[in-house]
Coordinates of C-alpha atoms in Angstrom, one line a residue:
M1 CA 0.0 0.0 0.0
T2 CA 1.3 3.4 -0.9
A3 CA 1.6 6.1 1.7
E4 CA -1.1 8.1 -0.1
L5 CA -3.5 5.2 0.2
Y6 CA -2.6 4.7 3.8
W7 CA -3.5 8.3 4.6
L8 CA -6.6 8.1 2.5
A9 CA -7.7 5.1 4.5
L10 CA -7.2 6.9 7.8
T11 CA -9.1 10.0 6.4
S12 CA -11.9 7.8 5.3
L13 CA -12.1 6.2 8.7
L14 CA -12.2 9.6 10.2
A15 CA -15.1 10.6 7.9
A16 CA -16.8 7.3 8.8
T17 CA -16.7 8.1 12.5
L18 CA -17.2 11.9 12.5
W19 CA -21.0 11.4 12.6
I20 CA -20.8 10.0 16.2
P21 CA -20.6 13.4 18.0
F22 CA -23.7 14.6 16.1
V23 CA -25.7 11.5 17.0
I24 CA -24.6 11.7 20.6
G25 CA -25.6 15.3 20.7
I26 CA -29.0 14.6 19.2
G27 CA -29.6 11.8 21.8
Q28 CA -28.5 14.0 24.7
S29 CA -30.6 17.0 23.6
N30 CA -33.8 15.1 23.0
A31 CA -35.1 15.6 26.5
D32 CA -38.3 17.1 25.1
G33 CA -38.9 14.0 22.9
D34 CA -39.3 15.9 19.7
L35 CA -37.5 13.4 17.5
P36 CA -39.8 11.9 14.9
Q37 CA -40.7 8.3 15.9
N38 CA -40.6 7.0 12.3
F39 CA -37.4 8.9 11.3
N40 CA -39.0 10.2 8.1
R41 CA -37.3 13.6 8.6
P42 CA -34.1 14.7 10.2
P43 CA -34.3 16.4 13.6
D44 CA -34.6 20.2 13.7
L45 CA -31.0 21.4 14.4
R46 CA -32.3 24.9 15.5
A47 CA -33.8 23.2 18.5
R48 CA -30.5 21.7 19.5
P49 CA -27.4 23.0 21.3
A50 CA -25.1 24.9 18.9
W51 CA -22.3 22.3 19.2
V52 CA -24.7 19.6 17.7
H53 CA -25.2 21.8 14.6
R54 CA -21.4 22.3 14.4
A55 CA -20.8 18.6 14.7
Y56 CA -23.3 18.0 11.8
R57 CA -21.5 20.7 9.7
A58 CA -18.1 19.3 10.5
H59 CA -19.2 15.9 9.1
L60 CA -20.7 17.4 6.0
N61 CA -17.6 19.6 5.5
M62 CA -15.4 16.5 5.8
I63 CA -17.4 14.7 3.1
E64 CA -17.3 17.7 0.9
Q65 CA -13.5 17.9 1.0
L66 CA -12.9 14.1 1.1
V67 CA -14.6 13.2 -2.1
P68 CA -12.4 15.3 -4.5
F69 CA -9.3 14.5 -2.5
A70 CA -10.0 10.8 -2.5
V71 CA -10.7 10.7 -6.3
L72 CA -7.3 12.4 -6.9
V73 CA -5.5 10.0 -4.6
L74 CA -7.1 7.0 -6.4
I75 CA -6.2 8.5 -9.8
A76 CA -2.6 9.0 -8.6
H77 CA -2.5 5.4 -7.5
V78 CA -3.8 4.0 -10.8
A79 CA -1.4 6.3 -12.7
G80 CA 1.5 5.3 -10.6
V81 CA 2.1 8.8 -9.2
S82 CA 3.7 8.7 -5.8
N83 CA 6.4 11.1 -4.6
G84 CA 7.3 13.1 -1.6
V85 CA 4.8 15.8 -2.4
T86 CA 1.9 13.5 -2.8
Q87 CA 2.8 11.6 0.4
L88 CA 3.2 14.8 2.4
T89 CA 0.0 16.2 0.9
A90 CA -2.0 13.0 1.9
A91 CA -0.7 13.1 5.4
A92 CA -1.3 16.8 5.7
F93 CA -4.9 16.5 4.5
F94 CA -5.6 13.9 7.2
W95 CA -4.2 16.0 10.0
L96 CA -5.9 19.1 8.7
R97 CA -9.2 17.3 8.8
V98 CA -8.6 16.1 12.3
A99 CA -7.7 19.7 13.3
H100 CA -10.8 21.1 11.6
A101 CA -13.1 18.8 13.5
L102 CA -11.3 19.5 16.8
V103 CA -11.6 23.3 16.2
M104 CA -15.2 23.3 14.8
I105 CA -17.2 21.1 17.1
P106 CA -16.2 22.8 20.4
N107 CA -16.2 26.2 18.6
I108 CA -12.7 27.3 19.3
R109 CA -12.9 30.9 18.4
A110 CA -9.3 31.6 17.4
F111 CA -10.2 33.3 14.2
P112 CA -9.2 32.7 11.5
L113 CA -8.1 29.2 12.6
R114 CA -11.1 27.2 11.1
P115 CA -11.1 29.0 7.7
V116 CA -7.3 28.7 7.5
I117 CA -7.5 24.9 8.2
F118 CA -10.2 24.5 5.6
T119 CA -8.3 26.5 3.0
L120 CA -5.1 24.5 3.7
G121 CA -7.2 21.3 3.0
W122 CA -8.4 22.8 -0.2
I123 CA -4.8 23.7 -1.2
A124 CA -3.7 20.1 -0.4
T125 CA -6.4 18.9 -2.8
L126 CA -5.1 21.3 -5.5
V127 CA -1.5 20.2 -4.9
M128 CA -2.5 16.6 -5.2
G129 CA -4.4 17.4 -8.4
W130 CA -1.3 19.3 -9.8
Q131 CA 0.9 16.3 -9.1
V132 CA -1.5 14.0 -10.9
L133 CA -1.9 16.2 -13.9
A134 CA 1.8 17.1 -14.1
A135 CA 2.8 13.4 -14.1

């Protein structure tokens, strides 16, 4: 397994578990019993603590950034593109996504930390794409 695939696997596992804080928050904040019994609609996030909404957004944001990055890593793998830049980019992307969740969910207000982390993840995706297209 290449380093890029290793980091992609870890990032995918992070995405696969990032829903847990949201679900815990929904369960904890359902004291008034307003969750629909047949689950035909999602719970109203406006009626939940702000951190629950941030957990939901952190998960969605993770998926939004993971999909294009994952596609590029897989293209790189199929094309045989693996170098120090792609390896560093894949590792950085994982750690940036960890940092984003750790900053977003508890609402650490060290502006502009969260937008900077998001932007660095986007740049990592662009660098991976550049490496794939330049090969």
